[in-house]
Tab-separated table of C-alpha atoms in Angstrom:
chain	number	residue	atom	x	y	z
A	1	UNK	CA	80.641	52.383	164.317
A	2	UNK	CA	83.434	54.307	163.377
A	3	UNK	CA	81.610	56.782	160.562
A	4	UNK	CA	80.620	60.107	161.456
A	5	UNK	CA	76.959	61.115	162.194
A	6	UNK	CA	74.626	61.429	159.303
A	7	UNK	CA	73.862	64.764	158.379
A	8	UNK	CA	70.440	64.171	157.966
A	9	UNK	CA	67.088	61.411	157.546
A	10	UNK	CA	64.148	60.624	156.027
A	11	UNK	CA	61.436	59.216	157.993
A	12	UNK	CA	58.928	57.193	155.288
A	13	UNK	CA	55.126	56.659	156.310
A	14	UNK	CA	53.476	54.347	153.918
A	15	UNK	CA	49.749	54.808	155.266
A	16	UNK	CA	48.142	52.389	153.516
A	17	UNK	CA	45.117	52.378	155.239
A	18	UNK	CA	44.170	55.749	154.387
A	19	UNK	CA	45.758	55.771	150.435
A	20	UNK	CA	48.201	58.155	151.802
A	21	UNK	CA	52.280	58.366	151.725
A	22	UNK	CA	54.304	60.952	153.020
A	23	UNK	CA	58.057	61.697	153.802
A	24	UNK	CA	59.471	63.922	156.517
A	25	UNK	CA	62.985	64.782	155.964
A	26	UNK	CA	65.430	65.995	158.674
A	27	UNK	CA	68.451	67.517	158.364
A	28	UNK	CA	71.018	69.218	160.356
A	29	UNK	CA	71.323	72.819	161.190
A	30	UNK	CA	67.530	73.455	159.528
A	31	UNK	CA	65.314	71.129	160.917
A	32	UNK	CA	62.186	69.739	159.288
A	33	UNK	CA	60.433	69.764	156.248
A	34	UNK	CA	57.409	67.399	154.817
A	35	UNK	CA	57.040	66.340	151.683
A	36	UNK	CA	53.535	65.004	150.047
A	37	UNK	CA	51.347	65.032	147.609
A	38	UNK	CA	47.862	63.787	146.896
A	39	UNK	CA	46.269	62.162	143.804
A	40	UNK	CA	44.087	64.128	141.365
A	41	UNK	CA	41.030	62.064	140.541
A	42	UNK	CA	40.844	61.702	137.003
A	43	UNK	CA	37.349	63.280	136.081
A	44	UNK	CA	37.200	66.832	134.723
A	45	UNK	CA	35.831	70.551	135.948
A	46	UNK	CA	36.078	73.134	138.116
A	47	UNK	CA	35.298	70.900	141.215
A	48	UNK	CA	37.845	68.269	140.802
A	49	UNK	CA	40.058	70.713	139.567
A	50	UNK	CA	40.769	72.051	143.313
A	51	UNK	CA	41.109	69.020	144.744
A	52	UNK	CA	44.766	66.922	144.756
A	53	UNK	CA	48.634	68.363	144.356
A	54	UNK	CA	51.835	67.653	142.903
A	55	UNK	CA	54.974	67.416	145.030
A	56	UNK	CA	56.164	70.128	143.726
A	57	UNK	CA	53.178	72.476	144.345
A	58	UNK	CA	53.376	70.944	147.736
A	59	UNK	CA	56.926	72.300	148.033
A	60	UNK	CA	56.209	76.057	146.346
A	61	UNK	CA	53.886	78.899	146.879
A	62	UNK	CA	52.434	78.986	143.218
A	63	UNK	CA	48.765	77.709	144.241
A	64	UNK	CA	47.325	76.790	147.303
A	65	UNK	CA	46.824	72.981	147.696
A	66	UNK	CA	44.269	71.282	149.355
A	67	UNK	CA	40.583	71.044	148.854
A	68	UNK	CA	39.143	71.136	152.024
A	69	UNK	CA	42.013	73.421	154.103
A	70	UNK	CA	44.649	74.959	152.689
A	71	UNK	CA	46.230	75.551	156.158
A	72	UNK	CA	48.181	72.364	156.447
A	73	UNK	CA	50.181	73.940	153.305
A	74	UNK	CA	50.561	77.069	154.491
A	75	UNK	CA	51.809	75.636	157.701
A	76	UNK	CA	53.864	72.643	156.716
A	77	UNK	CA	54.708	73.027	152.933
A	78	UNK	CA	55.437	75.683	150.589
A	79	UNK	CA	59.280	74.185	151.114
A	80	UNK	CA	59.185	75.598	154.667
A	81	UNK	CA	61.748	74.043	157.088
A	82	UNK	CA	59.582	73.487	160.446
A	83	UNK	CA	60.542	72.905	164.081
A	84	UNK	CA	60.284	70.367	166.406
A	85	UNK	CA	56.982	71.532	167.451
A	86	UNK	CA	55.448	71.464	164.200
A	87	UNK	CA	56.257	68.178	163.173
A	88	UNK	CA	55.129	66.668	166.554
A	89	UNK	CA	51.641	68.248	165.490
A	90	UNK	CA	51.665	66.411	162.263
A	91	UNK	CA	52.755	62.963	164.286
A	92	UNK	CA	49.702	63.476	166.845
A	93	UNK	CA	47.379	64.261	163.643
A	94	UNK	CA	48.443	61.146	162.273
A	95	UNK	CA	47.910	59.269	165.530
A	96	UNK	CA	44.562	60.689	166.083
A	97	UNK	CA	43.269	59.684	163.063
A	98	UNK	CA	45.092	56.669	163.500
A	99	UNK	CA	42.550	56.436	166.610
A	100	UNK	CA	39.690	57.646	165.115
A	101	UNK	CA	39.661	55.327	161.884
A	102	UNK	CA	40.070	51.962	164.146
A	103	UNK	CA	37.516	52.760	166.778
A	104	UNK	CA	35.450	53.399	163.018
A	105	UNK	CA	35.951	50.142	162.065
A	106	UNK	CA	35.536	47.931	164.687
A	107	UNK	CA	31.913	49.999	166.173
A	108	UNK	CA	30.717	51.421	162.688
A	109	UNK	CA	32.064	50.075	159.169
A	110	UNK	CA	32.784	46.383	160.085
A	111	UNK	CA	29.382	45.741	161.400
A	112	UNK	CA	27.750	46.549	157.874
A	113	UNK	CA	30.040	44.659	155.926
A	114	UNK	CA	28.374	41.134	154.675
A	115	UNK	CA	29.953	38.983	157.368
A	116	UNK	CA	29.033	38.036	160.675
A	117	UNK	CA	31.515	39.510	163.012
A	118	UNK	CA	30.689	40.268	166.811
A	119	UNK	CA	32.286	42.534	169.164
A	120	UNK	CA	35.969	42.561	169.468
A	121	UNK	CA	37.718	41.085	172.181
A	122	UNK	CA	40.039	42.694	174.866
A	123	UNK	CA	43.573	42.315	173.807
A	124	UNK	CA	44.622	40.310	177.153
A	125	UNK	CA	42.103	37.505	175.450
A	126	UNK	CA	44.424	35.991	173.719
A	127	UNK	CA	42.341	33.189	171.869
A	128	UNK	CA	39.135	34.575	171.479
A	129	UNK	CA	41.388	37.715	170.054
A	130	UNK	CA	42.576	35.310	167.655
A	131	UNK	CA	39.256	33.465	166.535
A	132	UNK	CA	37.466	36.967	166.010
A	133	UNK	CA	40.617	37.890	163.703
A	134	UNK	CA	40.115	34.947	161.557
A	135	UNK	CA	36.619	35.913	161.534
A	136	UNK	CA	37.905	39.525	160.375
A	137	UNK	CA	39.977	38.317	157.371
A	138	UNK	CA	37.653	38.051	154.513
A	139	UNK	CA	36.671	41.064	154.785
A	140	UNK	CA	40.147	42.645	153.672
A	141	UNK	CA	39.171	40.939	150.491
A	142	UNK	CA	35.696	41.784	150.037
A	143	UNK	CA	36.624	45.314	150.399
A	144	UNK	CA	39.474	45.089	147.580
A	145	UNK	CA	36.827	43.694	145.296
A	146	UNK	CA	35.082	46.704	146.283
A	147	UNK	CA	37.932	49.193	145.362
A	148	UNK	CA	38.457	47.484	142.282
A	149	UNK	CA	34.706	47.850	141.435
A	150	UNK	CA	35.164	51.252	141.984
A	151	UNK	CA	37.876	51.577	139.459
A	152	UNK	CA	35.624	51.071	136.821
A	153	UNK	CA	32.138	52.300	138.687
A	154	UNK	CA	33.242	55.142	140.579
A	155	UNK	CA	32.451	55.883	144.633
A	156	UNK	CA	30.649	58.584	145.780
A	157	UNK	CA	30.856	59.771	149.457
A	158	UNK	CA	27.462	62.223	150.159
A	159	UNK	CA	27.547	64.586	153.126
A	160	UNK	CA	24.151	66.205	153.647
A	161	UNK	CA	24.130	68.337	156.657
A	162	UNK	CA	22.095	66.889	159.905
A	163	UNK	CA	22.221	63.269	158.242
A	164	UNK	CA	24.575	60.420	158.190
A	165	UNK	CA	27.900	60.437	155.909
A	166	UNK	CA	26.891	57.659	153.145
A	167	UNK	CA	29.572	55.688	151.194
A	168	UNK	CA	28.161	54.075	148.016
A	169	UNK	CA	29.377	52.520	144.285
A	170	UNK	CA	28.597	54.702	141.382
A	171	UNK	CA	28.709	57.925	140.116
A	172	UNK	CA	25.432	60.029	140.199
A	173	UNK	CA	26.745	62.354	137.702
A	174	UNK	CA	26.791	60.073	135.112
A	175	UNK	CA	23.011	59.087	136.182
A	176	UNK	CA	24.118	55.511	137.443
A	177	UNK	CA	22.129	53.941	140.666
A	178	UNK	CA	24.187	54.056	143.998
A	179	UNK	CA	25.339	51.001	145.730
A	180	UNK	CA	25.060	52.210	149.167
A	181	UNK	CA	28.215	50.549	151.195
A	182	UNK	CA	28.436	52.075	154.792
A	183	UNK	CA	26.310	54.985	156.533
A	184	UNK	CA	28.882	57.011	159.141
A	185	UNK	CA	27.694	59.107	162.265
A	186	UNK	CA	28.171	62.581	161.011
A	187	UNK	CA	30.199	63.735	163.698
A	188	UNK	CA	32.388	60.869	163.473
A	189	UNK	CA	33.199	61.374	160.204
A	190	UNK	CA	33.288	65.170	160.797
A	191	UNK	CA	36.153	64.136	163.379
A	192	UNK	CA	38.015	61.941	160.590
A	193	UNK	CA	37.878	64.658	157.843
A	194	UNK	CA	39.391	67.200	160.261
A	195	UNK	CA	41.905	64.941	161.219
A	196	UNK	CA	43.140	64.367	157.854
A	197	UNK	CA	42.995	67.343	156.109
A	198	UNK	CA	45.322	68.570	159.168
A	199	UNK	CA	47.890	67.340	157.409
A	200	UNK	CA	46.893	66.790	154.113
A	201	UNK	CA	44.346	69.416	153.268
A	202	UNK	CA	41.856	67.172	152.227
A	203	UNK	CA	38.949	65.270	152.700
A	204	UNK	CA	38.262	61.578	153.689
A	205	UNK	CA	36.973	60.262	150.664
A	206	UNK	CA	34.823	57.167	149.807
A	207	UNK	CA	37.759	54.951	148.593
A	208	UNK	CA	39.609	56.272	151.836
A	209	UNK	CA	36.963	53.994	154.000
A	210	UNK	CA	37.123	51.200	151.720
A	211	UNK	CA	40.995	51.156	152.064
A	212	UNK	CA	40.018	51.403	155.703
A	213	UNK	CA	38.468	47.379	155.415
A	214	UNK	CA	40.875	46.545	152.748
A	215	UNK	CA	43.715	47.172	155.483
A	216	UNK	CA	41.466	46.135	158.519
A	217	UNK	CA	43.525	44.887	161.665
A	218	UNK	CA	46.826	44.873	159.381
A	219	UNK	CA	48.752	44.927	162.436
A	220	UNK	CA	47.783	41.270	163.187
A	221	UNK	CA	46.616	39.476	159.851
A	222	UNK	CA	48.610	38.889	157.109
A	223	UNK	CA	46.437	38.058	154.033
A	224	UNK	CA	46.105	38.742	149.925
A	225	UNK	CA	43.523	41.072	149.107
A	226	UNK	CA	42.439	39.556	146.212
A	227	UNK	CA	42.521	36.696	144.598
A	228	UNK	CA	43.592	37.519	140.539
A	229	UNK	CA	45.989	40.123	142.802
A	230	UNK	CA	48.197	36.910	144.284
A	231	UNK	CA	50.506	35.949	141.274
A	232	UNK	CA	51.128	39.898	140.874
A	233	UNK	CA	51.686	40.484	144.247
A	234	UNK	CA	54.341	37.173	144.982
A	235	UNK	CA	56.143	39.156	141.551
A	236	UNK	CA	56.050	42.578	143.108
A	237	UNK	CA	57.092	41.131	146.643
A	238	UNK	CA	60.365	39.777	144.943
A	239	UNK	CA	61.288	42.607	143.182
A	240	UNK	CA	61.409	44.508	146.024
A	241	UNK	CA	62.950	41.617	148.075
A	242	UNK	CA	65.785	42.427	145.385
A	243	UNK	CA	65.693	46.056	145.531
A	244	UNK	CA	65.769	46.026	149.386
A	245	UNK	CA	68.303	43.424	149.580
A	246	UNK	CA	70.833	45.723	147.313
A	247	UNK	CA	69.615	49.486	148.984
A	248	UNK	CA	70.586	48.063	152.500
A	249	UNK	CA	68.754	50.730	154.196
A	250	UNK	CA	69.142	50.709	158.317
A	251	UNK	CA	66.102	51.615	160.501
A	252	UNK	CA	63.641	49.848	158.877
A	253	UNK	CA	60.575	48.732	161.019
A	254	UNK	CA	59.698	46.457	158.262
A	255	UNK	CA	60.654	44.539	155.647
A	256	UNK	CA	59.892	45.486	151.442
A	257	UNK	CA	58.440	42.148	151.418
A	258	UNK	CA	55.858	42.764	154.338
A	259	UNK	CA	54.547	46.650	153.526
A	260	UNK	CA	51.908	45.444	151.281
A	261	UNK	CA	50.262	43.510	154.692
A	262	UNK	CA	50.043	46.501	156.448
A	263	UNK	CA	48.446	49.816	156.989
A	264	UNK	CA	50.711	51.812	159.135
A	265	UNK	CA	53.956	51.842	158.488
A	266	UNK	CA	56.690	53.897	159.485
A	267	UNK	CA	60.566	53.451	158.047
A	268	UNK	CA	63.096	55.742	159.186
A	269	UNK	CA	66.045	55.950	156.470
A	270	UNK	CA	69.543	57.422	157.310
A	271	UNK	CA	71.174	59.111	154.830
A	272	UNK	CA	75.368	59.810	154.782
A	273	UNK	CA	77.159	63.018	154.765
A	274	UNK	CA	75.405	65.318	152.025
């Protein structure tokens, strides 16, 4: 009350579940512009070498970025303020894959997983919602350990044509055996690459599926993903409990202390006159 309207925002999505962040920036008199980028993988050569981008070759014309479609930064980056229109197609690309990756995990990924987890529930039953959630919960750890293992292992995500999508531990280039995790319809995963290269310009990868577990039902559970990662996390979860605490940012959906729990988050920062 009593200060004048801010001259612009920044709307935050931490998506978590998909190993994605992005930031979509308003301001007055120009409209929209988002800003991303996407993590090289570390390995070398010409294949790896088109896929990932800085921010700032997300925000310029020097190369084109993304290694599936480069039409999402032709469209939405290069530094190119967009209207209204455009960034409600980037929302409903988020919220379709949003719907796409949970209707994944509850009829496709969850079922393979090691645990014994039936059908879910209809949100109106309330108890038997919450007993098949804390039958749910391990398996946000299970598929850290998996990620972790990965660090080390690799993943590898195989797409031959006419067959199913498979997800697997190990790198085939470096002659190791393949942990096979998850096999995926190929249309349904078809559906989930288009989805998020519409916005991104890449691929769903294997680690992208595993993050997909790691983050599973985030809107309702609250748990650590891994063990050894519970002292680090109650450290990190202070810190920014401090950092929050002395930013006072209005318009946030959620707390610094409770983004790590979940997968979809969306904080809306309002910045002063420029």
């Amino acid at each position: 009350p009593g200060q004048p309207p801010a001259q612009s925002r920044v709307v935050c999505f931490a998506l978590d579940a998909v190993a994605h962040h992005l930031v979509i920036e308003w301001r007055v008199g120009r409209g929209w512009r988002l800003l991303q980028s996407y993590l090289r993988p570390e390995r070398a050569g010409p294949r790896y070498g088109e896929i990932g981008y800085t921010a700032l070759e997300w925000v310029t014309a020097t190369r084109p970025c993304g290694g599936a479609d480069t039409r999402a930064h032709r469209r939405f980056g290069q530094g190119r303020w967009l209207s209204d229109a455009d960034v409600l197609q980037i929302l409903q690309a988020i919220l379709r894959l949003r719907s796409l990756t949970d209707a994944l995990v509850t009829r496709c990924l969850l079922p393979q997983t090691p645990f014994r987890i039936g059908p879910r529930p209809q949100e109106h039953d309330r108890s038997a919602l919450q007993a098949w959630l804390t039958s749910v919960e391990p398996v946000g750890e299970w598929a850290g350990e998996k990620i972790h293992a990965a660090e080390s292992r690799g993943a590898t995500i195989s797409r031959p044509p006419g067959h199913d999508v498979q997800v697997a531990l190990g790198d085939p280039t470096r002659g190791d055996a393949l942990e096979v995790l998850f096999s995926v319809p190929e249309a349904a995963a078809a559906e989930i690459d288009a989805a998020y290269a519409e916005f991104t310009g890449e691929k769903f990868g294997a680690i992208h599926y595993l993050r997909l577990l790691n983050y599973v039902e985030s809107d309702y559970t609250q748990y650590v993903k891994t063990a050894e990662g519970r002292a680090k996390l109650r450290a990190k979860q202070q810190e920014r409990e401090r950092l929050f605490k002395t930013s006072q940012l209005d318009g946030a959906q959620r707390t610094e202390k409770e983004r790590d729990h979940f997968g979809w988050v969306v904080r809306c920062i309002h910045w002063g006159q420029d």
